[in-house]
mmCIF file of N, CA and C in Angstrom:
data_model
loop_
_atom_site.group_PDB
_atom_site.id
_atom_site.type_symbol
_atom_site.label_atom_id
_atom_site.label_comp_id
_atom_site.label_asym_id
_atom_site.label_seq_id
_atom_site.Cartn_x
_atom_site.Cartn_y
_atom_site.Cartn_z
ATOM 1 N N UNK A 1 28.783 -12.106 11.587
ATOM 2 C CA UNK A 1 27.652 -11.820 10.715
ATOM 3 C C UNK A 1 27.052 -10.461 11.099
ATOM 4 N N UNK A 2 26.700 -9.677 10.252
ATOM 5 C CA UNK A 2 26.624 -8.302 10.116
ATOM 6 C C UNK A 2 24.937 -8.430 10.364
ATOM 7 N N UNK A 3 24.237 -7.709 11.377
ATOM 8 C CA UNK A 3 23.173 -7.696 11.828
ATOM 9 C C UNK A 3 22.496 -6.313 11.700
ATOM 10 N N UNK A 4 23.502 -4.875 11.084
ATOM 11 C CA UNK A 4 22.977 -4.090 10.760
ATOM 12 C C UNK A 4 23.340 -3.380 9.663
ATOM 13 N N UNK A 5 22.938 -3.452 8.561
ATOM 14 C CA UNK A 5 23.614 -2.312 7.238
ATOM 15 C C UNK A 5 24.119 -0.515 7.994
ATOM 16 N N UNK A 6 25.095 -0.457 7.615
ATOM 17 C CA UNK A 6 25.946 0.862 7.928
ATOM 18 C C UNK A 6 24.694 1.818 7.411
ATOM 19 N N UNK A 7 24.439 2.670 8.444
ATOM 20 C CA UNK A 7 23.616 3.770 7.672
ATOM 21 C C UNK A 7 24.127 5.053 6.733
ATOM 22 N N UNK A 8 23.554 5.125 6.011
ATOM 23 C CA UNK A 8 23.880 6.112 5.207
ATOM 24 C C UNK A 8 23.153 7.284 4.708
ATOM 25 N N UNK A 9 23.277 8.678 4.514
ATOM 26 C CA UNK A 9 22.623 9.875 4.642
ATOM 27 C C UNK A 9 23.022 10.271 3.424
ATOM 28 N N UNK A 10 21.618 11.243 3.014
ATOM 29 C CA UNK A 10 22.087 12.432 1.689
ATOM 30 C C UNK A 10 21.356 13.206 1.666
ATOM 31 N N UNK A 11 21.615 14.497 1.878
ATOM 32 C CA UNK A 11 20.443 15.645 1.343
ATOM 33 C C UNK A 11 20.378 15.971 0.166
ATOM 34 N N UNK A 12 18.871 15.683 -0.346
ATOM 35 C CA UNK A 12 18.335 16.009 -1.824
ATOM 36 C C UNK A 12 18.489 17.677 -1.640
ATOM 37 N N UNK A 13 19.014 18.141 -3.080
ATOM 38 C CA UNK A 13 19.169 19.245 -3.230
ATOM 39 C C UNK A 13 18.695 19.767 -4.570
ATOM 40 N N UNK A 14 18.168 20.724 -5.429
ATOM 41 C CA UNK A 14 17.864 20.646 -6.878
ATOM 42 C C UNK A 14 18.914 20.264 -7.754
ATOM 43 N N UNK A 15 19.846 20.763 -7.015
ATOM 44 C CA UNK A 15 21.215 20.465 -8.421
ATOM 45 C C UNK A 15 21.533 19.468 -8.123
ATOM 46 N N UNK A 16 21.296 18.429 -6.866
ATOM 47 C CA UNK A 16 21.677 17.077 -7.207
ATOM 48 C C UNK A 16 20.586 16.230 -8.169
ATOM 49 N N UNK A 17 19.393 16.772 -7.806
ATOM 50 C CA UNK A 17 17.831 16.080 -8.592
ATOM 51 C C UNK A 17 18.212 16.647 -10.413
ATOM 52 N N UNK A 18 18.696 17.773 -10.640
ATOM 53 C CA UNK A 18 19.100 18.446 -11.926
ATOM 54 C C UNK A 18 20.512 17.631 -12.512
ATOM 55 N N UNK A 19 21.641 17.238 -11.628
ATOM 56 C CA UNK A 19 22.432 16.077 -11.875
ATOM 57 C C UNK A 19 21.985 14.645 -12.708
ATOM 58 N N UNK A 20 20.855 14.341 -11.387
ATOM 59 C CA UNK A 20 20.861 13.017 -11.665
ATOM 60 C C UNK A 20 20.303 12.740 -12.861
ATOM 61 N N UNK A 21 18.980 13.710 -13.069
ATOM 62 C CA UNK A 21 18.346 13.968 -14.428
ATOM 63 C C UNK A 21 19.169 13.921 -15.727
ATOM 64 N N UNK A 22 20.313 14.338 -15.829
ATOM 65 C CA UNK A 22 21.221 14.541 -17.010
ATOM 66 C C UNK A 22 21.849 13.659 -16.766
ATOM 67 N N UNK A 23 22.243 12.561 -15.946
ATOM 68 C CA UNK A 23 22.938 11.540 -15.950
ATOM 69 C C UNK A 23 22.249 10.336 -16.312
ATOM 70 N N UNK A 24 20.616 10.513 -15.724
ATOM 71 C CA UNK A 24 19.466 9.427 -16.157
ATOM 72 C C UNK A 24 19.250 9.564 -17.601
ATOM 73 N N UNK A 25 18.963 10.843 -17.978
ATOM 74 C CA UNK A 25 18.512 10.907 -19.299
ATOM 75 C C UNK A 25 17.636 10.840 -19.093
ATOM 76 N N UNK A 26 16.464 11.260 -17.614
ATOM 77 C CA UNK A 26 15.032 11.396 -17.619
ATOM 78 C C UNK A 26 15.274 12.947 -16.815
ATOM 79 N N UNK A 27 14.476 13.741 -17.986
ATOM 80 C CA UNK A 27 14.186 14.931 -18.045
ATOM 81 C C UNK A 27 12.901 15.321 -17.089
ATOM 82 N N UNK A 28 12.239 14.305 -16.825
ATOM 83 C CA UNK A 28 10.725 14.659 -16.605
ATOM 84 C C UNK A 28 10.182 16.142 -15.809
ATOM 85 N N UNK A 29 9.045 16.884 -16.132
ATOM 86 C CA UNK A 29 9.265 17.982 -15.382
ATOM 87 C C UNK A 29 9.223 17.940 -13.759
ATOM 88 N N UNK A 30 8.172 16.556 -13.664
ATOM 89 C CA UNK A 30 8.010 17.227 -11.996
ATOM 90 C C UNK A 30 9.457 16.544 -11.303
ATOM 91 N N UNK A 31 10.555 16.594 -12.011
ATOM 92 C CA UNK A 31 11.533 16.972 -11.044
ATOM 93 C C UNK A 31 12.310 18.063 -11.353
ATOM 94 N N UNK A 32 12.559 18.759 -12.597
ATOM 95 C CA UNK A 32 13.024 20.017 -12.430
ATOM 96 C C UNK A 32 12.310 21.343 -12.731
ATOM 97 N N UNK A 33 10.935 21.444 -13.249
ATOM 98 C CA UNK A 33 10.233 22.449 -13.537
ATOM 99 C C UNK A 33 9.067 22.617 -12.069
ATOM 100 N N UNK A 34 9.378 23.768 -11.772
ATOM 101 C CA UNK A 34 8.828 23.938 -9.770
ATOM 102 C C UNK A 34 6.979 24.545 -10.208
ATOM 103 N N UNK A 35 7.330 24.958 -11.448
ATOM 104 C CA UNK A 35 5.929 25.409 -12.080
ATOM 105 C C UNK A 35 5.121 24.668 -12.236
ATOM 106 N N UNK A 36 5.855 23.686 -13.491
ATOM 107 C CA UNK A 36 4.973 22.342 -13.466
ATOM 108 C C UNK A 36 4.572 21.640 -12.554
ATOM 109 N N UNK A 37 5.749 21.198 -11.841
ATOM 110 C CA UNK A 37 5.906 20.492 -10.410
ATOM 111 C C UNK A 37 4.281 20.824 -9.428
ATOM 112 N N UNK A 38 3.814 22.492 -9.394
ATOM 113 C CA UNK A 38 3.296 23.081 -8.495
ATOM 114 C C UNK A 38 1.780 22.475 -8.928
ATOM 115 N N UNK A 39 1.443 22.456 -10.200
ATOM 116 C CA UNK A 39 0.277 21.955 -10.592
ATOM 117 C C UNK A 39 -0.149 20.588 -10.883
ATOM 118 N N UNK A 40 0.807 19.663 -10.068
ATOM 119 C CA UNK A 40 0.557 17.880 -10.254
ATOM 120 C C UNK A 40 0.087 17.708 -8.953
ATOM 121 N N UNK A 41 -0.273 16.410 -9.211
ATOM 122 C CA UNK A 41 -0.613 15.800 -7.731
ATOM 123 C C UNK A 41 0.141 15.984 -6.726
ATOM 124 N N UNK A 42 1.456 15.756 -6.793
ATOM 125 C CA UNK A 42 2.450 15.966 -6.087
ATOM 126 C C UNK A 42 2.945 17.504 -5.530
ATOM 127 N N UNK A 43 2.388 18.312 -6.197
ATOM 128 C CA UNK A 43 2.131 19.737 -5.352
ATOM 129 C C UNK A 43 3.388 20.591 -5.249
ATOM 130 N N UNK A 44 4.954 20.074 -6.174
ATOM 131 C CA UNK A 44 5.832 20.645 -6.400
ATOM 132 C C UNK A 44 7.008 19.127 -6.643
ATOM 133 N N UNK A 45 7.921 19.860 -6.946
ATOM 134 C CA UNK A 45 9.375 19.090 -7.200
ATOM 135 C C UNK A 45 9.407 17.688 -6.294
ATOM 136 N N UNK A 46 9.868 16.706 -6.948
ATOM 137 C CA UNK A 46 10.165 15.250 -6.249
ATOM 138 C C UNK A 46 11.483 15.289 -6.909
ATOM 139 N N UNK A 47 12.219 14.596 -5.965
ATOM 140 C CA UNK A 47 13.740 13.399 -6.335
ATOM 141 C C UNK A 47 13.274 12.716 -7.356
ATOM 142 N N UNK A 48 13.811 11.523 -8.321
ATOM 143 C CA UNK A 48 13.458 10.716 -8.479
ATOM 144 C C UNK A 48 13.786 9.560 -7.839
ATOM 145 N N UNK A 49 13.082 8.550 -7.632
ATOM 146 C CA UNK A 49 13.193 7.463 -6.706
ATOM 147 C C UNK A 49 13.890 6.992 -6.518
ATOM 148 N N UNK A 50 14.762 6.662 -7.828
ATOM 149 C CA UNK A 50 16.199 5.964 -8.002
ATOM 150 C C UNK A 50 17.321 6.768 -7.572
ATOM 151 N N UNK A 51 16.865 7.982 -7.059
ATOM 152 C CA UNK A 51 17.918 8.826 -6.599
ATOM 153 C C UNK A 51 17.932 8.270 -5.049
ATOM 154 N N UNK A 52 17.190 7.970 -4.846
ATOM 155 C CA UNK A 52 17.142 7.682 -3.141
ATOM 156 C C UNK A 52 17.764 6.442 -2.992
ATOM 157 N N UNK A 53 17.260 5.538 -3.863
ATOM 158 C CA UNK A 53 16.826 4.385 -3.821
ATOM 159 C C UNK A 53 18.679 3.461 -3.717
ATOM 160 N N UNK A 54 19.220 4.175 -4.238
ATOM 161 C CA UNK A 54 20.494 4.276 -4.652
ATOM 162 C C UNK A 54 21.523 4.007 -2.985
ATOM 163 N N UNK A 55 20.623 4.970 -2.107
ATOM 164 C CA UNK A 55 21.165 5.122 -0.995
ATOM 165 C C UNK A 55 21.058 3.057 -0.315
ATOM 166 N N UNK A 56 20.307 2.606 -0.474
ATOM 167 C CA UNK A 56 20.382 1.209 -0.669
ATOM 168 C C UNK A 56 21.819 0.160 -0.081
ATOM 169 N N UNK A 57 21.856 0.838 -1.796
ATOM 170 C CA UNK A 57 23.302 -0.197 -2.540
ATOM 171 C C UNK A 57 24.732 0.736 -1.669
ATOM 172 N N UNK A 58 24.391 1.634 -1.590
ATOM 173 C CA UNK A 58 25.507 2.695 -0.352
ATOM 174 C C UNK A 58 25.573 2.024 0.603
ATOM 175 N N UNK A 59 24.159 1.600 1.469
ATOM 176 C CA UNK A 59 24.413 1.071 2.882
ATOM 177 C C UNK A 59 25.278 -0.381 2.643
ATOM 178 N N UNK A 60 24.617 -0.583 1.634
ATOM 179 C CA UNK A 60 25.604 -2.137 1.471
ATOM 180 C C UNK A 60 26.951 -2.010 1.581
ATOM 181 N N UNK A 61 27.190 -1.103 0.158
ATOM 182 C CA UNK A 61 28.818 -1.343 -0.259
ATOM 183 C C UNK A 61 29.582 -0.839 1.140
ATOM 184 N N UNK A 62 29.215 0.392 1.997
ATOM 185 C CA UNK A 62 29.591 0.766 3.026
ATOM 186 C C UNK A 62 29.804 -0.327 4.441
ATOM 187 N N UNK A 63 29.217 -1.453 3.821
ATOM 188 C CA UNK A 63 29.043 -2.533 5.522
ATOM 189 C C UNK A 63 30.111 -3.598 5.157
ATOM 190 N N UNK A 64 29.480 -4.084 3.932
ATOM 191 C CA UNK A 64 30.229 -5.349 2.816
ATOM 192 C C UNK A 64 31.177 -5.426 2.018
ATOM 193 N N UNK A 65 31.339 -3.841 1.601
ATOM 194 C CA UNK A 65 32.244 -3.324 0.501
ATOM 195 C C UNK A 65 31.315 -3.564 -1.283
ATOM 196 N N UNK A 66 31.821 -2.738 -2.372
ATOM 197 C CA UNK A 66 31.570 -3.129 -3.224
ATOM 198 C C UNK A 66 30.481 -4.327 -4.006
ATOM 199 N N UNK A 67 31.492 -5.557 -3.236
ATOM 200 C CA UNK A 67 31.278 -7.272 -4.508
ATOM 201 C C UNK A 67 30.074 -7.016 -4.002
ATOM 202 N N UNK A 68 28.965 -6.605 -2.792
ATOM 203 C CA UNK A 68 28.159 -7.007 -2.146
ATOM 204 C C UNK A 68 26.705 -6.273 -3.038
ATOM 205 N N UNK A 69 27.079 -5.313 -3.796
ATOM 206 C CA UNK A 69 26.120 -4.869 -4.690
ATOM 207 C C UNK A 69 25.706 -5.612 -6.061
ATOM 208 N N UNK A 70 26.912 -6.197 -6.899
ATOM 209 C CA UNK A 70 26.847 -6.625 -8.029
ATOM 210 C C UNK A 70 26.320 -7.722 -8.159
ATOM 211 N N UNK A 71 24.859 -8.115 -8.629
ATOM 212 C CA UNK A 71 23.851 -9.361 -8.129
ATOM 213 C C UNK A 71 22.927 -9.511 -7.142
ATOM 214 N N UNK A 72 22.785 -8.159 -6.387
ATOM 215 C CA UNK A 72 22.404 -8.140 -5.341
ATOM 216 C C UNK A 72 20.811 -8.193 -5.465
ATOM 217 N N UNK A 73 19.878 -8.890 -4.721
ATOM 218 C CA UNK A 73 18.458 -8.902 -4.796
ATOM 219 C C UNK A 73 17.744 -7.692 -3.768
ATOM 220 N N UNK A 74 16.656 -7.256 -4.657
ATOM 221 C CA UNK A 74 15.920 -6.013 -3.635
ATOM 222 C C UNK A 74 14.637 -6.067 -4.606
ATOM 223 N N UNK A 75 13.807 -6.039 -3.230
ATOM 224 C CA UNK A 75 12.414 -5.755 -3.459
ATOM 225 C C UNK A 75 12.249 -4.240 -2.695
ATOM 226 N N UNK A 76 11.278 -3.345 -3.224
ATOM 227 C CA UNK A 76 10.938 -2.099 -2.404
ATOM 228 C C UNK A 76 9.956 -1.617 -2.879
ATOM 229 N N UNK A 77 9.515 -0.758 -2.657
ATOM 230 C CA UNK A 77 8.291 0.115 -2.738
ATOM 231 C C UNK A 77 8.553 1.719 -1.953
ATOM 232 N N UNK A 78 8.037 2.351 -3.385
ATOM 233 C CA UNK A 78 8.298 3.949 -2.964
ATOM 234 C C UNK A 78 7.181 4.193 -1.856
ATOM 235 N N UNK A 79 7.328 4.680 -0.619
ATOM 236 C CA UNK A 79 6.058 4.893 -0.499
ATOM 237 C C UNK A 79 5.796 6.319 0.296
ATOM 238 N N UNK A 80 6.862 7.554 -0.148
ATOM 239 C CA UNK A 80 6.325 8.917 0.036
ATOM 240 C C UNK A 80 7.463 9.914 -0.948
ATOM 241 N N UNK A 81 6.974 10.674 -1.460
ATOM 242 C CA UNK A 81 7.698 11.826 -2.192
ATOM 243 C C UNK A 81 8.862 11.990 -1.748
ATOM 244 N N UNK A 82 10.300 12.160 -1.944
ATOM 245 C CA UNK A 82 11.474 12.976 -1.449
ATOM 246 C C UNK A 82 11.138 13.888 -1.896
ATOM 247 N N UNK A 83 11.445 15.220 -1.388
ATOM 248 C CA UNK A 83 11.289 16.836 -1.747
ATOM 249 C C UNK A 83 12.525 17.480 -1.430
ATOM 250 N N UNK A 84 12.884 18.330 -2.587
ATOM 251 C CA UNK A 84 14.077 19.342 -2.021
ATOM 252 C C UNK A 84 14.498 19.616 -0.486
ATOM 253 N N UNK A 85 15.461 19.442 -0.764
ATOM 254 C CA UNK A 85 15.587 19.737 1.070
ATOM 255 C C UNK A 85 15.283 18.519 2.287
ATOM 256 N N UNK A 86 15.002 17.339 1.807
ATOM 257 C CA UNK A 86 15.295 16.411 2.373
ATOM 258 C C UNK A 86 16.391 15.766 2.447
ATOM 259 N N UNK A 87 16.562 15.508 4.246
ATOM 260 C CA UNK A 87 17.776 14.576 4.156
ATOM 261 C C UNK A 87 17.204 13.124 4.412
ATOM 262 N N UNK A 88 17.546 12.031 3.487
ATOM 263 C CA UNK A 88 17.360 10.971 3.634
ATOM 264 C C UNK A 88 18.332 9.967 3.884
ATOM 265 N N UNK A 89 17.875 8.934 4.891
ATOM 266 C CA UNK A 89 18.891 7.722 5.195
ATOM 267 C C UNK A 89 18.710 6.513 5.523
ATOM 268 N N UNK A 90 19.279 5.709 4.528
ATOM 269 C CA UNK A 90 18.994 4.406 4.435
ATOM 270 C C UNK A 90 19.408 3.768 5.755
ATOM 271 N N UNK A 91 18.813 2.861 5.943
ATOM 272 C CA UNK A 91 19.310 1.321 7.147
ATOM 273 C C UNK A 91 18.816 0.303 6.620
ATOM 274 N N UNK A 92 19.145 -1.073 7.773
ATOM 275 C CA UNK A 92 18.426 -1.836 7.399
ATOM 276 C C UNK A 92 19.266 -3.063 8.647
ATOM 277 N N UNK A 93 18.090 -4.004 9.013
ATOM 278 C CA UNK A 93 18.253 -4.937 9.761
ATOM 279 C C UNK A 93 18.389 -6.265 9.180
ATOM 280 N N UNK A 94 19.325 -7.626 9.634
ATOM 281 C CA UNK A 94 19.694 -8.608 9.130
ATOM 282 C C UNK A 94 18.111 -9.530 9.627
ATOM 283 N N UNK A 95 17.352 -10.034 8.582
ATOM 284 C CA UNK A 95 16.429 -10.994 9.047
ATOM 285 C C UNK A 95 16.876 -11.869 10.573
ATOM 286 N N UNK A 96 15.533 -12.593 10.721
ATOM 287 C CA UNK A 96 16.042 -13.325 11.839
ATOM 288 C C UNK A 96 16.128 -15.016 11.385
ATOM 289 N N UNK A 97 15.632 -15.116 9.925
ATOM 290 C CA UNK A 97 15.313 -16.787 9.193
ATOM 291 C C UNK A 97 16.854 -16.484 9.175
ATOM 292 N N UNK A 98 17.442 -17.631 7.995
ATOM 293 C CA UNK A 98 18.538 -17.724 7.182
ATOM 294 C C UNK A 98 18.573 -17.260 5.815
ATOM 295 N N UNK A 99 17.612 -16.441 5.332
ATOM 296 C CA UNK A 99 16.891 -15.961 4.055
ATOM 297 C C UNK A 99 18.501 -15.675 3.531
ATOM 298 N N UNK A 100 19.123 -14.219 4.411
ATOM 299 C CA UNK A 100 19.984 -13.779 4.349
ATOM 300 C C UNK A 100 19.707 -11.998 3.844
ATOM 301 N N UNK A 101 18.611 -12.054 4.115
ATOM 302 C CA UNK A 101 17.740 -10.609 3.743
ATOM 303 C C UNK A 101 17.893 -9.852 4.589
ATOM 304 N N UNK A 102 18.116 -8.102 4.532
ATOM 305 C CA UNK A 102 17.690 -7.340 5.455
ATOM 306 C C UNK A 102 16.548 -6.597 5.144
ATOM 307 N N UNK A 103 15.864 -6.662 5.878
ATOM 308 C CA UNK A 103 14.782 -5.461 5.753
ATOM 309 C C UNK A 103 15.288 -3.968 5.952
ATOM 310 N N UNK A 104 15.070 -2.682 4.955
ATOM 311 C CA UNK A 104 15.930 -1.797 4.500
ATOM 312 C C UNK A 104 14.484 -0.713 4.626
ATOM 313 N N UNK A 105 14.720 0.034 4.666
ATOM 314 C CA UNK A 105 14.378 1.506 4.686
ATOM 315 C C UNK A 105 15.033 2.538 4.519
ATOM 316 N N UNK A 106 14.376 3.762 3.987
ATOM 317 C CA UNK A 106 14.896 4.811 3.551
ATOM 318 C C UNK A 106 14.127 5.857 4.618
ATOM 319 N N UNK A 107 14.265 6.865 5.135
ATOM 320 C CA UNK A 107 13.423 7.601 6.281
ATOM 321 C C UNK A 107 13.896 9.033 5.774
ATOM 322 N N UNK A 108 13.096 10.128 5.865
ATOM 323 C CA UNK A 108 13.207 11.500 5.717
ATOM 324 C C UNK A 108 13.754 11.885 6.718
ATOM 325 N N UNK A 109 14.238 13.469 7.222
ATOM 326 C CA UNK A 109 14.374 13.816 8.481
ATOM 327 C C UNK A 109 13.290 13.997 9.209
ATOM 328 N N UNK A 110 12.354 13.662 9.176
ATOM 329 C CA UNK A 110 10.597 13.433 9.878
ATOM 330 C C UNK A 110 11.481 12.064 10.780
ATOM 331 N N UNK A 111 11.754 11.231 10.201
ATOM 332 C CA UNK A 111 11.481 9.703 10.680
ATOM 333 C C UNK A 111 10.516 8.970 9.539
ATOM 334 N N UNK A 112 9.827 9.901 9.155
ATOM 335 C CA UNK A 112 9.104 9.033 7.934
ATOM 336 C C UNK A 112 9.826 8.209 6.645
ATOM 337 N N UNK A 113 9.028 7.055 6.526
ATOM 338 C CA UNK A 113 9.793 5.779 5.515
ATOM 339 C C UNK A 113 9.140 6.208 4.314
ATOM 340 N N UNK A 114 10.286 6.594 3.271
ATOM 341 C CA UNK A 114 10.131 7.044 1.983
ATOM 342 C C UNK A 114 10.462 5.550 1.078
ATOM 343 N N UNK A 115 10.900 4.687 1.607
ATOM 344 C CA UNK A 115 11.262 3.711 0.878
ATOM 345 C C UNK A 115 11.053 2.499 1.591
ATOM 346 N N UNK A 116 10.433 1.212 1.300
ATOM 347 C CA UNK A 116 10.763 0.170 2.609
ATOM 348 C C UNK A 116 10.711 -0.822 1.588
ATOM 349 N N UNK A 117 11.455 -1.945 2.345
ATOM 350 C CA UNK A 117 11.656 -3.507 1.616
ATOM 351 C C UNK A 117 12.300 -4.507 2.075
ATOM 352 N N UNK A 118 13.120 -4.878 1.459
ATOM 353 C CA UNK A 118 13.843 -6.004 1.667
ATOM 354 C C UNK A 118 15.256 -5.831 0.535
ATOM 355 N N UNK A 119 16.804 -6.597 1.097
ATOM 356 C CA UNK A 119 17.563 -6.848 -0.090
ATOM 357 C C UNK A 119 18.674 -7.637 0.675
ATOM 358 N N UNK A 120 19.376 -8.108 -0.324
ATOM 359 C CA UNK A 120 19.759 -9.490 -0.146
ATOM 360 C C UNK A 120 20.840 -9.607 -0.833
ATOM 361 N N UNK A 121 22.364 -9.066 0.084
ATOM 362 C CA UNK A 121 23.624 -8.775 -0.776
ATOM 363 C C UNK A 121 23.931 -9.902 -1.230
ATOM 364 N N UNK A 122 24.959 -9.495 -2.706
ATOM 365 C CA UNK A 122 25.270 -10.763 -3.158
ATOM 366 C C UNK A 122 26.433 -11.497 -2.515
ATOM 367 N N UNK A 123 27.008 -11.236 -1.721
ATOM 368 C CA UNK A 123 28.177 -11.582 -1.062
ATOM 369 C C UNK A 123 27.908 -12.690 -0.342
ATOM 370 N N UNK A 124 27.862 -14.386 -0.562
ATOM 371 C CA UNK A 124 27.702 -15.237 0.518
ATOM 372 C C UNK A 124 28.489 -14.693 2.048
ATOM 373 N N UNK A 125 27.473 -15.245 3.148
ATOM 374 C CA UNK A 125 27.396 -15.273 4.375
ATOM 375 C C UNK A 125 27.686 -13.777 4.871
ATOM 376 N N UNK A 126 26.860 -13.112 4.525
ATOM 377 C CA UNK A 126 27.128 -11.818 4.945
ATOM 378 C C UNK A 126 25.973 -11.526 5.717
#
C-alpha cells in the first residue's frame, strides 16, 4: 500500500498559461493580458487553477498509473495565486483511517501551499 503519491513538478510559464487558455477556451485577461493583470487585485498574471490543479491527477497516474484518475474523488481549495515563473509540485500523504484518502498539496518554490485537500484514487486498495 502506497503511503506516498509520486511527486510531481511544473514550471508555469506564459506560453504554457497562453496554451492552456486556448485549450480551456477561457480567455480571461488576468491570465494573459500583464496590463490588465497589473490593475486587479491580483497585481499581475495568474495560472489558472486548473492548470495546477491538474498536477493532482499527475501525482496519481505517476504512483497508480492511469485507471487511478478516472472516478477519482478530490476535494481542494485554491489557496494562493500561481504566477509566471513558478515552479509548482504536487504530493500527497496516504491517510492514517481506511478512508483511502490522501491529503495532497500543491507548494510553490517558496514551500508555500497553493493548493491543499484531499483525493481519493479510484483504483481499489491503493
Amino acid at each position: 500500500m502506497q503511503t506516498e503519491l509520486t511527486p510531481v513538478s511544473l514550471k508555469i510559464t506564459q506560453d504554457r498559461i497562453n496554451a492552456y487558455a486556448e485549450i480551456t477556451g477561457d480567455p480571461n485577461p488576468i491570465h494573459l493580458d500583464a496590463a490588465f493583470a497589473a490593475r486587479t487585485e491580483m497585481g499581475g498574471i495568474i495560472a489558472h487553477g486548473t492548470l495546477s490543479m491538474n498536477l493532482i491527477l499527475r501525482a496519481m497516474a505517476a504512483t497508480f498509473g492511469p485507471d487511478a484518475c478516472d472516478g477519482a474523488e478530490m476535494d481542494i481549495r485554491f489557496v494562493k495565486p500561481v504566477r509566471v515563473d513558478d515552479v509548482v509540485t504536487a504530493s500527497g500523504t496516504r491517510d492514517q483511517d481506511e478512508s483511502g484518502r490522501y491529503t495532497v498539496q500543491i507548494t510553490n518554490q517558496a514551500g508555500e501551499p497553493v493548493i491543499v485537500g484531499w483525493v481519493r484514487p479510484a483504483v481499489a486498495g491503493v
